[in-house]
Amino acid sequence: MTRNTDTGDDSGDAVTDGGVTEDPSGSGFSPIAALNDRFGSDFVESSQFWLPPFLLVGLFVYGAIIWNFLISLTDFSGFGNPNYGDLDLEMYTRALAESGFVDAAVNTFILLVGFTLVTLGLGLGLAILVDRNIRFENTFRTIYLLPMSLSFVVTAQFWAWMFNFNNGVINIVTSSLGLGRVDWLGNPDIVLWAVMFALMWQFAGYAMVVYLAGLRAIPNEHYEAAKVDGASTVRMYWRVIIPQLKGSTISASVVLMVFALKAFDFLYSLVGGYRPPNGADILATKMVREAYANLNWAYASAIAIALFLMTLGIVGPYLYYQYNRGNL
Amino acid sequence: MGTLELDGVTKVFPDGDGEIVAVDDVDIEMRDGEFLVVVGPSGCGKSTTLRMVAGLETISSGEIRLAGKTINDVKPQHRDIAMVFQSYALYPHMTVRENMAFGLEESTDLSDDAIDERVTDAAGTMGISELLDRKPSDLSGGQRQRVALGRAIVRDPEVFLMDEPLSNLDAKLRSEMRTELQRLQDELDVTTMYVTHDQTEAMTMGDRIAILNAGELQQVATPLECYHEPANRFVAGFIGDPSMNFFDVRRDGETLVGDAFDYPLSASTLDDVGDVTDLTLGVRPEDVSLAGDATGEHTFSTVVDVVEPMGDENTVYLRFEDAPEGDTFIATVGGLQQVSAGDEITIEIPEETIHLFDGNSGEAVHNREIDE
């Protein structure tokens, strides 16, 4: 457009077909040149390719988030249309005052931290074992990863059966060992941990694969150098190998935490409804229940915003970390 | 102290149904403070030998003794050895200081202060004091090499093991480090086993050279002995660049009969040969000299095929007059000698410079004479 290279005229006062003159000395002001300077040399020229998807994503993702936030400021519930004329933070104060919301938030947090830590630990342990040149390595890897490939609807049903008070396989084992029956899903103090266990079973394989890739990237010489340096196997892993898995840990934990926040489908399938067992209610299930069972649209939107902020709190630092390492 | 003995050391790797003998019955004895270079072509088992000494490979049979004690079943972390890897194997998440301190922290009970002092000392020796707080990723190849060496010397072990430590450096840096390593080893006086495929390193650095081929030890001797008195044809061909010329010959009475020439032998050489008739005649390129005329009994008429000028000398590819095209051998002549392709020149192969090898076993039956 304003570049005169294709005209072959480099006298500096080329007039393009649009009639826009560019002064190569830089004394004049051109918004296009300024944009190109700021965002890279072909920012404007390439916009026809990236701008349409950029706008579509902006509208349907970020626009929807903003709209959701607007709804959370209204009192919209039941049938009808929201009234945007009267915006306040009432839904947020109501949430903080409601014990159901606080419980769900606490449960979400426990699930988030507990599930992530235990899954990472288990995944790391499996990865180290599988990486030690064992026989049937591929078979083990597949077996550990297999639960990942199953739908949550399926695994939730499995676990619902296995946790069953009267004829679930877990209670049959515990009672035959003389430990008595445990009401895994009915006892509010236990149910969250039972759910966490089931999720951990499903996701440990994923953490293992991520860690295994990380382990494979560490040259053999590092193991050997550590051994020759006098480190025992445990010390070698602790001081030389595991610190080098920082990148794997960060990527795996972001995925696991984000999943823990939206573990809705697992809980929904576990009971086949919007109301998870007492003691296992998390923000995601409460949000859906408030919206579609109770038609408290504005309130559900406020919960959604709370969930969104938690996600942002997890992904934000990750993006910052990647940005600092020059990966963004 | 740090004497290291390898006694009949053998390594067998399983390979499908069969097995591969990587190291075959190797005997080496190293004095305390000796610098032994283990050299050989790729896949000769030299690295495997080193790794067995380090404890990173199990020993199939035989015995390795360090300071008189058998260490076959001692884990690598308890062997009191330090190893320098070809890839350096610096821990990327630790600073140079932490890298160097790691071995001391893991293998000794020294206090933090004592460790820090030794690290600072070793860094001073290696000239890397100002790098101590940097990460390996911030260092150049040469600096990483120094850190890897520093990490080994700070341990003050019984034995240093080095696995081609210079092969990742560029040529200039490599020759610098070669000299420096030699000086360092001399100062520290620690028994060192050094593996390389580079015969220049072998010749210049070692007190002695151990030459391996196909898992078998060919010769252990000083560099000059290996050069002038090779135990067999393999050693003769491996040591020296350009390598020794070989001609298959047959002994007929007092004369060696080759495809393109006859070579009469004196009585003393014939004594060495004994009753072997299939022989290989070897002569080093620098021992092939230009002769004025073809009157001597060891002079031959040849045609120059290719000349490679190196500045200080010319590498000349020669062909005997009767030999077929492409069947050349090499002579090195002075850089100022005017020789060009197509010239017919007369060369002399003096009898005192020739080596004779058994044509079947490759064992040396006669080596060149050396003026004491």
XYZ file of C-alpha atoms in Angstrom:
700
model
C 0.000 0.000 0.000
C 2.113 2.840 1.226
C 5.366 1.153 0.493
C 6.896 2.300 -2.698
C 9.109 -0.650 -3.348
C 6.924 -2.066 -6.067
C 6.791 1.185 -7.969
C 10.519 1.185 -8.264
C 10.442 4.826 -7.244
C 12.612 5.558 -4.292
C 12.680 9.318 -4.541
C 10.690 9.517 -1.324
C 7.637 11.374 -2.535
C 5.797 8.573 -4.244
C 2.073 9.011 -4.336
C 0.220 5.734 -4.193
C -3.081 5.044 -5.833
C -4.918 5.805 -2.619
C -3.428 9.231 -2.586
C -1.721 8.679 0.731
C 1.769 10.011 0.881
C 4.375 8.496 3.115
C 7.394 10.434 4.098
C 10.264 7.979 4.549
C 12.115 10.440 6.757
C 9.485 9.701 9.415
C 8.544 13.299 10.111
C 4.942 12.774 8.962
C 2.469 10.596 10.875
C 0.889 7.530 9.337
C -1.331 5.345 11.521
C -0.531 2.287 9.440
C 3.203 2.774 9.746
C 2.763 3.392 13.453
C 0.823 0.121 13.852
C 3.420 -1.746 11.852
C 6.167 -0.246 13.952
C 4.449 -1.261 17.114
C 3.297 -4.791 16.248
C 5.691 -5.955 13.565
C 6.346 -5.069 9.957
C 3.396 -6.859 8.394
C 0.774 -6.224 11.036
C -1.606 -4.352 8.757
C -0.938 -6.345 5.604
C -1.622 -9.655 7.321
C -4.747 -8.461 9.129
C -7.110 -9.827 6.498
C -6.037 -13.321 7.570
C -6.045 -13.069 11.326
C -8.629 -10.384 11.905
C -11.833 -12.354 11.074
C -11.045 -15.316 13.371
C -9.762 -12.842 15.955
C -13.122 -11.043 15.920
C -15.133 -14.278 15.971
C -13.235 -15.665 18.948
C -13.398 -12.287 20.611
C -17.153 -12.136 20.231
C -18.087 -15.693 21.154
C -15.552 -16.297 23.907
C -14.619 -13.007 25.444
C -17.892 -11.325 24.496
C -19.765 -14.180 26.160
C -17.685 -13.806 29.305
C -18.486 -10.113 29.455
C -22.162 -10.744 28.826
C -22.138 -13.359 31.547
C -20.577 -10.824 33.882
C -23.292 -8.312 32.980
C -26.000 -10.871 33.748
C -24.372 -11.589 37.103
C -24.912 -7.922 37.977
C -28.665 -8.115 37.348
C -31.360 -9.912 39.371
C -32.367 -12.143 36.440
C -34.161 -15.306 37.451
C -37.016 -17.423 36.189
C -38.532 -16.765 32.758
C -38.368 -13.513 30.890
C -35.513 -11.185 30.072
C -32.795 -9.699 32.290
C -33.187 -6.089 33.304
C -29.919 -4.338 32.510
C -31.138 -1.072 33.972
C -30.422 -2.077 37.559
C -26.865 -3.359 37.998
C -25.338 -4.144 41.381
C -23.168 -6.708 43.139
C -26.066 -8.204 45.062
C -25.507 -11.698 43.645
C -21.909 -11.716 44.874
C -22.795 -10.633 48.412
C -25.580 -13.205 48.404
C -23.112 -15.902 47.352
C -20.629 -15.043 50.064
C -23.408 -15.147 52.636
C -24.736 -18.511 51.502
C -23.130 -21.515 53.213
C -23.858 -23.687 50.164
C -21.664 -21.469 48.016
C -18.881 -21.295 50.572
C -18.941 -25.068 51.010
C -18.817 -25.579 47.262
C -15.927 -23.131 46.965
C -14.013 -24.904 49.740
C -14.711 -28.293 48.161
C -13.561 -26.996 44.801
C -10.352 -25.782 46.395
C -9.722 -29.068 48.228
C -10.393 -31.024 45.065
C -8.167 -28.701 43.089
C -5.158 -28.908 45.379
C -5.555 -32.461 46.656
C -6.365 -34.029 43.323
C -3.565 -32.198 41.531
C -0.873 -32.979 44.090
C -1.772 -36.638 44.512
C -2.145 -37.186 40.776
C 1.180 -35.520 40.023
C 2.897 -37.571 42.711
C 1.392 -40.814 41.508
C 2.093 -39.961 37.875
C 5.717 -39.156 38.681
C 6.122 -42.399 40.599
C 4.648 -44.435 37.751
C 6.738 -42.588 35.180
C 9.967 -43.262 37.072
C 9.083 -46.940 37.447
C 8.103 -47.331 33.804
C 11.246 -45.444 32.732
C 13.611 -47.830 34.491
C 13.930 -50.164 31.522
C 11.320 -52.568 32.774
C 10.013 -55.435 30.762
C 6.640 -54.912 28.986
C 7.131 -51.177 29.295
C 4.724 -50.334 26.472
C 2.059 -52.586 27.931
C 2.273 -50.906 31.314
C 2.187 -47.491 29.731
C -0.956 -48.374 27.832
C -2.622 -49.876 30.884
C -1.937 -46.793 32.978
C -3.096 -44.445 30.263
C -6.219 -46.422 29.373
C -8.569 -44.847 31.975
C -7.883 -41.482 30.316
C -9.478 -42.707 27.129
C -12.743 -43.642 28.815
C -15.623 -41.204 28.981
C -16.325 -39.732 32.420
C -19.866 -40.955 32.067
C -18.528 -44.505 31.897
C -15.940 -44.199 34.649
C -18.376 -42.393 36.935
C -20.812 -45.269 36.514
C -18.062 -47.805 37.279
C -17.132 -45.984 40.426
C -20.771 -45.535 41.453
C -21.112 -49.317 41.296
C -17.806 -49.989 43.010
C -18.578 -47.514 45.806
C -22.071 -48.976 46.286
C -22.784 -49.489 49.986
C -24.385 -52.935 49.794
C -22.791 -54.757 46.888
C -19.958 -52.519 45.654
C -16.685 -54.380 45.173
C -14.801 -52.023 47.476
C -17.115 -52.672 50.401
C -17.010 -56.398 49.730
C -13.229 -56.234 50.040
C -13.214 -54.025 53.135
C -15.822 -56.097 54.906
C -14.071 -59.366 54.057
C -10.918 -57.842 55.563
C -12.958 -57.123 58.690
C -12.919 -53.364 58.205
C -16.664 -53.170 57.839
C -18.676 -51.360 55.202
C -18.093 -47.715 54.458
C -20.728 -45.456 52.958
C -18.341 -43.959 50.417
C -20.841 -41.784 48.601
C -23.308 -41.205 51.419
C -20.996 -39.949 54.135
C -20.401 -36.196 53.592
C -16.998 -36.429 55.269
C -15.769 -39.142 52.938
C -17.455 -38.567 49.611
C -15.119 -35.825 48.387
C -12.102 -38.041 48.980
C -13.792 -40.950 47.247
C -14.442 -38.733 44.242
C -10.875 -37.479 44.355
C -9.621 -41.059 44.382
C -11.690 -41.945 41.340
C -10.478 -38.887 39.448
C -6.906 -39.599 40.454
C -7.226 -43.140 39.110
C -8.352 -41.712 35.818
C -5.745 -38.977 35.489
C -2.586 -40.505 36.954
C -1.890 -42.055 33.547
C -1.978 -38.657 31.936
C 0.469 -37.225 34.469
C 2.634 -40.290 33.897
C 2.799 -39.714 30.147
C 3.717 -36.061 30.603
C 6.445 -36.982 33.084
C 7.653 -39.840 30.938
C 8.187 -37.433 28.063
C 10.104 -35.194 30.450
C 12.242 -38.079 31.681
C 13.009 -39.185 28.150
C 14.336 -35.714 27.387
C 16.968 -36.002 30.130
C 20.174 -37.483 28.720
C 21.399 -40.763 30.190
C 24.672 -39.103 31.107
C 22.921 -37.115 33.828
C 21.936 -40.315 35.602
C 25.407 -41.725 35.131
C 27.182 -38.539 36.184
C 25.082 -38.386 39.343
C 25.919 -41.991 40.174
C 29.633 -41.521 39.578
C 29.378 -38.353 41.688
C 28.350 -40.595 44.562
C 24.596 -40.089 44.702
C 22.316 -42.965 45.683
C 19.369 -43.699 43.395
C 16.936 -41.784 45.599
C 19.270 -38.797 45.917
C 19.919 -38.900 42.197
C 16.218 -38.595 41.395
C 15.620 -36.021 44.094
C 18.489 -33.696 43.257
C 19.261 -34.229 39.595
C 16.294 -35.703 37.769
C 13.120 -34.361 39.388
C 14.295 -30.714 39.362
C 14.675 -31.037 35.616
C 10.995 -32.022 35.357
C 9.830 -28.551 36.385
C 8.413 -27.836 32.944
C 6.491 -31.117 32.871
C 5.131 -30.477 36.359
C 3.869 -27.047 35.427
C 2.139 -28.128 32.231
C 0.614 -31.223 33.823
C -0.620 -29.355 36.886
C -2.283 -26.639 34.816
C -4.209 -29.253 32.872
C -5.110 -31.175 36.033
C -6.203 -28.096 37.959
C -8.300 -26.774 35.131
C -9.917 -30.168 34.912
C -10.543 -30.269 38.661
C -12.397 -26.972 38.380
C -14.782 -28.341 35.795
C -15.193 -31.863 37.173
C -18.909 -31.302 36.649
C -19.507 -34.118 34.208
C -17.990 -36.724 36.511
C -20.165 -35.696 39.454
C -23.225 -35.342 37.244
C -22.778 -38.863 35.921
C -22.032 -40.258 39.361
C -25.555 -39.500 40.576
C -27.310 -38.955 37.285
C -28.525 -35.491 38.246
C -27.706 -31.935 39.184
C -27.460 -32.669 42.891
C -24.170 -34.361 43.760
C -23.898 -36.281 47.045
C -23.801 -34.136 50.148
C -20.266 -32.993 50.772
C -19.203 -33.279 47.135
C -20.819 -30.154 45.762
C -18.333 -28.030 43.834
C -18.773 -24.655 42.146
C -19.261 -26.220 38.729
C -22.145 -28.424 39.839
C -23.679 -25.633 41.886
C -23.485 -23.254 38.947
C -25.316 -25.624 36.623
C -27.857 -26.490 39.280
C -28.640 -22.852 40.051
C -28.996 -22.043 36.362
C -30.903 -24.962 34.935
C -32.664 -26.484 37.939
C -33.466 -23.356 39.904
C -33.467 -20.840 37.026
C -31.428 -18.408 39.145
C -29.641 -17.084 36.054
C -27.971 -14.102 37.603
C -26.835 -16.054 40.633
C -25.435 -18.850 38.453
C -23.608 -16.223 36.412
C -22.006 -14.865 39.555
C -20.799 -18.394 40.437
C -19.516 -18.744 36.894
C -17.511 -15.557 37.304
C -16.042 -16.875 40.564
C -15.058 -20.078 38.757
C -13.624 -18.034 35.917
C -11.476 -16.039 38.318
C -10.146 -19.228 39.887
C -9.217 -20.559 36.453
C -7.561 -17.292 35.602
C -5.647 -17.503 38.865
C -4.202 -20.827 37.682
C -3.652 -20.169 34.006
C -2.441 -16.590 34.478
C 0.794 -17.457 36.292
C 1.402 -20.263 33.811
C 1.091 -17.897 30.878
C 3.369 -15.466 32.676
C 5.926 -18.227 33.235
C 5.812 -19.203 29.587
C 6.059 -15.559 28.561
C 9.159 -15.096 30.698
C 10.755 -18.108 29.089
C 10.070 -16.607 25.682
C 7.541 -19.262 24.700
C 4.709 -16.863 23.949
C 47.184 -45.687 45.964
C 45.503 -45.290 42.619
C 46.760 -48.319 40.777
C 44.128 -49.676 38.464
C 44.260 -53.215 37.170
C 42.049 -54.800 34.563
C 42.458 -58.545 34.651
C 40.856 -60.563 31.882
C 37.962 -58.123 31.679
C 35.259 -59.249 29.269
C 31.904 -57.746 28.362
C 29.289 -59.731 26.513
C 26.066 -58.095 25.357
C 23.120 -60.314 24.518
C 21.926 -59.755 20.980
C 18.727 -61.543 20.115
C 19.542 -65.223 20.346
C 23.282 -64.730 20.094
C 25.671 -62.464 21.888
C 28.182 -59.783 21.054
C 31.571 -59.732 22.720
C 32.257 -56.031 23.119
C 35.373 -56.358 25.254
C 37.390 -59.538 25.066
C 39.789 -60.532 27.841
C 41.508 -57.187 28.324
C 44.483 -56.970 30.709
C 45.768 -53.514 31.587
C 47.779 -52.427 34.579
C 47.999 -48.757 35.364
C 50.565 -47.311 37.750
C 49.557 -44.666 40.262
C 49.487 -41.308 38.501
C 49.760 -42.774 35.044
C 47.967 -41.227 32.080
C 46.727 -44.065 29.912
C 44.989 -43.319 26.639
C 42.675 -46.010 25.338
C 42.320 -45.621 21.617
C 40.683 -47.521 18.820
C 38.176 -47.196 16.001
C 34.440 -46.746 16.668
C 32.857 -49.777 18.241
C 36.145 -51.265 19.432
C 34.917 -51.469 23.029
C 36.982 -48.643 24.455
C 34.023 -46.764 25.917
C 32.566 -49.996 27.263
C 35.871 -50.693 29.003
C 35.805 -47.248 30.586
C 32.195 -47.656 31.643
C 33.011 -50.967 33.292
C 35.718 -49.239 35.305
C 33.185 -46.553 36.227
C 30.659 -49.200 37.247
C 28.110 -48.093 34.676
C 28.296 -51.458 32.928
C 28.483 -54.814 34.631
C 31.526 -56.972 34.030
C 30.767 -60.290 32.313
C 33.969 -61.903 33.495
C 37.368 -60.907 34.766
C 38.287 -58.544 37.539
C 38.882 -54.833 37.975
C 41.038 -53.862 40.946
C 41.450 -50.340 42.241
C 44.279 -49.851 44.717
C 44.461 -53.612 45.130
C 40.775 -54.088 45.968
C 38.409 -55.816 43.591
C 35.620 -53.387 42.646
C 33.556 -55.605 40.343
C 30.532 -55.450 42.632
C 31.073 -52.008 44.103
C 28.406 -49.545 43.018
C 29.627 -46.585 40.981
C 28.836 -44.162 43.804
C 31.249 -45.972 46.113
C 34.172 -46.369 43.714
C 35.884 -43.030 44.343
C 36.243 -42.225 40.686
C 35.348 -39.110 38.744
C 34.263 -39.201 35.163
C 34.196 -36.587 32.443
C 31.585 -37.285 29.794
C 31.757 -36.465 26.124
C 28.565 -34.421 26.450
C 29.869 -32.995 29.772
C 26.579 -34.002 31.484
C 26.398 -30.792 33.501
C 23.196 -30.544 35.514
C 21.278 -27.767 33.742
C 19.261 -26.622 36.753
C 22.319 -26.024 38.924
C 24.855 -23.235 38.778
C 28.483 -24.049 38.073
C 29.191 -23.886 41.801
C 26.351 -26.315 42.588
C 27.456 -28.613 39.790
C 30.945 -28.784 41.228
C 29.778 -29.109 44.815
C 27.302 -31.890 44.050
C 29.837 -34.708 44.013
C 31.424 -33.591 47.279
C 28.038 -33.202 48.953
C 26.989 -36.677 47.895
C 30.232 -38.578 48.429
C 31.838 -36.920 51.465
C 30.910 -35.661 54.921
C 32.665 -32.357 54.403
C 31.072 -29.254 55.891
C 29.535 -26.667 53.584
C 32.463 -24.339 54.183
C 35.042 -26.983 53.345
C 33.157 -27.889 50.183
C 32.929 -24.266 49.179
C 36.652 -23.840 49.695
C 37.506 -26.819 47.540
C 35.124 -25.694 44.806
C 36.685 -22.236 44.819
C 40.164 -23.780 44.646
C 39.297 -26.098 41.786
C 37.584 -23.267 39.929
C 40.768 -21.260 40.315
C 42.829 -24.114 38.895
C 40.516 -24.380 35.901
C 40.262 -20.604 35.439
C 36.490 -20.558 35.826
C 36.191 -18.567 39.051
C 34.105 -15.863 37.434
C 31.645 -18.425 36.044
C 30.709 -19.987 39.376
C 27.276 -18.407 39.613
C 26.282 -18.966 36.005
C 24.107 -21.783 34.699
C 25.556 -24.258 32.164
C 23.216 -22.908 29.479
C 24.972 -19.536 29.711
C 28.402 -21.030 28.994
C 30.256 -21.632 25.758
C 31.384 -25.119 24.769
C 34.910 -24.526 25.995
C 33.681 -23.166 29.318
C 31.383 -26.161 29.824
C 34.329 -28.409 29.131
C 36.296 -26.636 31.868
C 33.406 -26.927 34.293
C 33.128 -30.651 33.537
C 36.829 -31.069 34.266
C 36.540 -28.892 37.347
C 33.681 -31.037 38.587
C 35.962 -34.059 38.304
C 39.091 -32.587 39.885
C 37.257 -31.070 42.836
C 36.448 -34.589 43.951
C 40.133 -35.498 44.248
C 39.376 -39.112 43.310
C 41.617 -42.145 42.965
C 41.020 -42.299 39.237
C 39.842 -39.950 36.523
C 37.894 -41.463 33.685
C 37.512 -39.379 30.570
C 35.280 -40.387 27.699
C 36.316 -38.420 24.621
C 36.154 -35.172 26.579
C 37.557 -33.009 23.807
C 35.608 -34.284 20.840
C 32.881 -31.627 21.060
C 35.351 -28.747 20.819
C 36.539 -27.034 17.679
C 40.020 -27.864 16.429
C 41.857 -24.885 17.909
C 40.260 -25.170 21.341
C 40.870 -28.891 21.288
C 44.623 -28.556 20.871
C 44.682 -25.909 23.618
C 42.760 -28.121 25.996
C 44.969 -31.059 25.099
C 48.015 -29.243 26.393
C 46.155 -27.965 29.407
C 44.791 -31.362 30.326
C 48.269 -32.826 30.143
C 49.647 -30.117 32.396
C 46.750 -30.562 34.794
C 47.148 -34.318 34.980
C 50.836 -33.892 35.584
C 50.160 -31.447 38.434
C 47.432 -33.459 40.080
C 49.215 -36.765 39.516
C 45.964 -38.715 39.511
C 45.698 -41.994 37.623
C 43.788 -41.179 34.442
C 42.134 -43.380 31.880
C 41.334 -41.425 28.774
C 39.272 -42.785 25.917
C 39.514 -41.306 22.462
C 39.297 -42.239 18.821
C 41.703 -39.459 17.904
C 45.209 -40.829 17.487
C 46.739 -37.351 17.801
C 45.369 -37.165 21.331
C 46.660 -40.646 21.982
C 50.144 -39.874 20.731
C 50.523 -36.516 22.439
C 48.815 -36.952 25.796
C 49.371 -40.386 27.141
C 52.179 -41.877 29.175
C 51.097 -45.070 27.529
C 48.566 -45.998 24.876
C 46.276 -48.992 24.931
C 45.026 -49.840 21.480
C 41.814 -51.791 21.166
C 40.309 -53.337 18.095
C 37.092 -55.353 17.982
C 37.170 -55.680 21.746
C 40.653 -57.105 21.859
C 43.656 -55.372 23.307
C 46.312 -55.006 20.590
C 49.141 -53.329 22.433
C 49.859 -51.322 25.547
C 53.008 -49.270 25.220
C 54.383 -45.762 25.138
C 53.316 -43.687 22.137
C 56.731 -43.964 20.483
C 56.892 -47.700 20.982
C 53.481 -48.031 19.367
C 54.688 -45.899 16.503
C 58.046 -47.497 15.899
C 57.508 -50.988 17.245
C 53.883 -51.851 16.584
C 52.905 -55.261 17.858
C 50.872 -56.050 14.793
C 49.583 -54.736 11.540
C 46.496 -53.138 13.070
C 48.511 -50.983 15.452
C 50.928 -50.072 12.672
C 48.059 -48.923 10.483
C 46.105 -47.174 13.222
C 48.894 -45.076 14.683
C 50.383 -42.498 12.366
C 48.851 -40.123 9.849
C 49.063 -40.622 6.940
C 49.082 -44.250 7.859
C 51.693 -46.844 7.081
C 51.854 -48.334 3.578
C 51.272 -52.057 3.396
C 52.233 -54.419 0.595
C 51.363 -58.086 0.518
C 54.499 -59.989 -0.320
C 55.769 -63.563 -0.506
C 59.219 -64.599 0.631
C 61.152 -66.356 -2.061
C 64.561 -67.309 -0.741
C 66.179 -64.033 0.287
C 63.797 -61.841 -1.617
C 60.300 -60.538 -0.937
C 58.223 -60.819 -4.055
C 55.359 -58.374 -4.379
C 52.898 -57.719 -7.179
C 54.916 -54.856 -8.531
C 58.362 -55.126 -7.046
C 61.016 -57.390 -5.567
C 62.653 -56.513 -2.289
C 65.861 -58.314 -1.267
C 66.403 -58.817 2.457
C 69.613 -58.870 4.461
C 70.603 -61.819 6.597
C 69.634 -60.220 9.914
C 66.133 -59.403 8.701
C 65.791 -62.921 7.334
C 66.581 -64.204 10.813
C 63.563 -62.328 12.171
C 61.319 -63.642 9.447
C 62.190 -67.264 10.150
C 60.174 -69.639 8.023
C 57.133 -67.420 7.449
C 56.495 -67.035 3.757
C 53.297 -64.950 3.545
C 54.236 -61.505 4.750
C 53.042 -57.921 4.746
C 55.679 -55.312 4.196
C 54.994 -52.020 5.936
C 56.753 -48.735 5.526
C 55.821 -45.332 6.890
C 55.305 -42.553 4.317
C 58.060 -40.425 5.801
C 60.545 -43.293 5.373
C 59.996 -43.436 1.641
C 62.699 -41.160 0.299
C 63.508 -39.796 -3.106
C 66.575 -41.397 -4.695
C 68.798 -40.037 -7.392
C 68.876 -43.086 -9.629
C 67.475 -46.580 -9.622
C 70.725 -48.370 -9.035
C 70.368 -49.419 -5.353
C 68.733 -52.732 -4.545
C 65.950 -50.980 -2.593
C 65.193 -48.304 -5.150
C 62.130 -48.372 -7.360
C 60.774 -46.410 -10.285
C 57.376 -44.934 -9.622
C 54.847 -42.600 -11.198
C 53.324 -39.733 -9.227
C 49.543 -40.035 -9.143
C 48.399 -37.156 -6.918
C 50.235 -34.544 -4.861
C 48.652 -32.988 -1.769
C 50.719 -29.994 -0.712
C 50.502 -29.403 3.057
C 52.965 -26.536 3.194
C 55.661 -28.062 5.337
C 55.514 -31.292 3.400
C 53.873 -32.836 0.384
C 51.808 -35.966 0.610
C 52.554 -37.800 -2.612
C 50.508 -40.702 -3.927
C 52.829 -42.964 -5.900
C 52.331 -45.958 -8.114
C 54.933 -48.579 -9.020
C 55.583 -48.618 -12.708
C 54.190 -52.104 -13.077
C 51.253 -51.619 -10.727
C 47.715 -51.189 -12.056
C 46.013 -47.793 -12.075
C 44.700 -46.700 -8.656
C 47.000 -49.021 -6.723
C 48.901 -46.282 -4.938
C 50.944 -45.846 -1.802
C 51.910 -42.720 0.056
C 55.172 -40.914 0.576
C 55.695 -37.638 2.369
C 58.447 -35.459 1.034
C 59.669 -32.000 2.001
C 57.385 -29.071 1.219
C 59.936 -27.478 -1.087
C 60.480 -30.572 -3.246
C 59.060 -30.025 -6.679
C 56.879 -33.013 -7.441
C 53.873 -32.964 -9.691
C 51.386 -35.484 -10.973
C 52.622 -37.620 -13.856
C 56.304 -37.290 -12.939
C 58.369 -40.416 -12.985
C 60.481 -40.484 -9.884
C 62.772 -42.957 -8.208
C 62.219 -43.732 -4.574
C 64.115 -45.676 -1.991
C 62.642 -47.819 0.758
C 65.607 -48.299 3.101
C 65.750 -51.709 4.689
C 66.253 -50.326 8.201
C 62.850 -48.618 8.021
C 60.689 -51.537 6.997
C 58.272 -53.478 9.160
C 57.292 -57.030 8.379
C 54.069 -58.626 9.560
C 52.906 -62.193 9.381
C 50.521 -62.239 6.431
C 48.000 -64.428 8.221
C 48.042 -63.440 11.880
C 49.170 -59.841 11.359
C 51.729 -60.168 14.166
C 54.886 -58.129 13.702
C 57.863 -60.330 12.865
C 60.308 -57.517 12.235
C 60.210 -53.854 13.185
C 62.305 -50.992 11.933
C 65.697 -50.325 13.409
C 66.000 -47.433 15.774
C 69.217 -45.544 16.364
C 69.610 -45.439 20.078
